[in-house]
Amino acid sequence: MILHTLNQASEKLIQSCSDTMVAGDSLLLIEEGVYLGIQETISMKLLAMHTEINLYALKPDCIARGIKALLFPDIQLIGYPGFVKLCTEHKQVISWY
Amino acid sequence: MKSVCIISQQSPYASPRAKEALDAVLVAATFDIPTTLVLLGDGVFQAIKAQAGEKIHQKHLGKQLAVLPMYDIETLYVSEQDLACRGIKPEQLMDNVHVLASQQLSHLIRQQDIVISL
């Protein structure tokens, strides 16, 4: 069980991340990475293929960028306390940046 | 003793990050910590044999990776998929590099106690 955090709107990065993920892992989009969570993006389609991944995005970053309403419905919005909680619940954290 | 896995995702010369990842590996190895280096994404460019960093007045990163066996780090791992989509063939890499499919790499990473991505 790995928590992956991704902080850039980069297709290349999400591809690498996606290649490394297995069922049960969690992905948290932060900073610029939240743009990847927009429903219409290719990256979201890529992630949708991963059926058993828990998807999260950091709420303050989404709100700041005005994209909260555009996000893929399966993404759960969490705040900083939720971020900390996720870190403690996973054995490892990989930052994709 | 906990095992450490360092993941490096940066190409070698544009930023100091690749060098810093290697430094972290060397430090860990100096303390006899079982260390694994994994090159992902643009990090696979670090493993190209024909590097000549000195041409741009930088240290030859490939040469430094090549001496890792002296620190008991026998193998470094690169992602097969990341190589392929960047048009690099395994034979263009240094000898101590192991090419693994993403799934195997993912499994390898999960076996380590501590994962640091640099």
PDB file of C-alpha atoms in Angstrom, chain A residues 1-2 4 8 12-13 15-16 19-23 25 91-97, chain B residues 7 9-10 17 40-42 81-82 86 102-103 106 109-113 115 117-118:
ATOM      1  CA  MET A   1       0.000   0.000   0.000  1.00  0.00           C
ATOM      2  CA  ILE A   2       1.687   3.140  -1.243  1.00  0.00           C
ATOM      3  CA  HIS A   4       1.503   8.570  -4.272  1.00  0.00           C
ATOM      4  CA  GLN A   8       2.633  18.819 -11.387  1.00  0.00           C
ATOM      5  CA  LYS A  12       4.696  12.118 -18.299  1.00  0.00           C
ATOM      6  CA  LEU A  13       4.641  12.131 -14.532  1.00  0.00           C
ATOM      7  CA  GLN A  15       2.198   7.940 -16.682  1.00  0.00           C
ATOM      8  CA  SER A  16       5.191   6.960 -14.520  1.00  0.00           C
ATOM      9  CA  ASP A  19       2.877   2.378 -14.146  1.00  0.00           C
ATOM     10  CA  THR A  20       3.990   2.006 -10.539  1.00  0.00           C
ATOM     11  CA  MET A  21       0.552   1.837  -8.931  1.00  0.00           C
ATOM     12  CA  VAL A  22      -1.237  -1.339  -7.983  1.00  0.00           C
ATOM     13  CA  ALA A  23      -4.729  -1.980  -6.668  1.00  0.00           C
ATOM     14  CA  ASP A  25      -2.735   2.250  -3.588  1.00  0.00           C
ATOM     15  CA  LYS A  91       3.650   2.200   4.685  1.00  0.00           C
ATOM     16  CA  GLN A  92       5.378   4.234   2.003  1.00  0.00           C
ATOM     17  CA  VAL A  93       4.914   7.565   0.280  1.00  0.00           C
ATOM     18  CA  ILE A  94       6.261   8.290  -3.180  1.00  0.00           C
ATOM     19  CA  SER A  95       6.347  11.902  -4.312  1.00  0.00           C
ATOM     20  CA  TRP A  96       6.077  12.411  -8.046  1.00  0.00           C
ATOM     21  CA  TYR A  97       7.388  15.898  -8.750  1.00  0.00           C
TER      22      TYR A  97
ATOM     23  CA  ILE B   7      13.919   6.768  -6.598  1.00  0.00           C
ATOM     24  CA  GLN B   9      13.280  10.761 -11.712  1.00  0.00           C
ATOM     25  CA  GLN B  10      15.475  13.511 -13.117  1.00  0.00           C
ATOM     26  CA  ARG B  17      18.665  16.720  -8.367  1.00  0.00           C
ATOM     27  CA  LEU B  40      12.266   6.257 -13.319  1.00  0.00           C
ATOM     28  CA  GLY B  41      10.951   8.733 -15.881  1.00  0.00           C
ATOM     29  CA  ASP B  42      13.664  11.056 -17.173  1.00  0.00           C
ATOM     30  CA  GLN B  81       8.632   1.310 -20.203  1.00  0.00           C
ATOM     31  CA  ASP B  82      10.341   4.610 -19.432  1.00  0.00           C
ATOM     32  CA  ARG B  86      12.323   7.721 -24.629  1.00  0.00           C
ATOM     33  CA  SER B 102       7.128  -1.410 -14.227  1.00  0.00           C
ATOM     34  CA  GLN B 103       5.266  -4.142 -12.418  1.00  0.00           C
ATOM     35  CA  SER B 106       6.694  -1.608  -8.318  1.00  0.00           C
ATOM     36  CA  ILE B 109       9.877  -0.782  -4.280  1.00  0.00           C
ATOM     37  CA  ARG B 110       7.188  -2.266  -2.044  1.00  0.00           C
ATOM     38  CA  GLN B 111       9.701  -4.637  -0.481  1.00  0.00           C
ATOM     39  CA  GLN B 112      11.822  -1.798   0.914  1.00  0.00           C
ATOM     40  CA  ASP B 113      11.264  -0.312   4.349  1.00  0.00           C
ATOM     41  CA  VAL B 115      11.218   4.925   0.052  1.00  0.00           C
ATOM     42  CA  SER B 117      11.910   9.907  -4.160  1.00  0.00           C
ATOM     43  CA  LEU B 118      14.342  12.583  -5.237  1.00  0.00           C
TER      44      LEU B 118
END
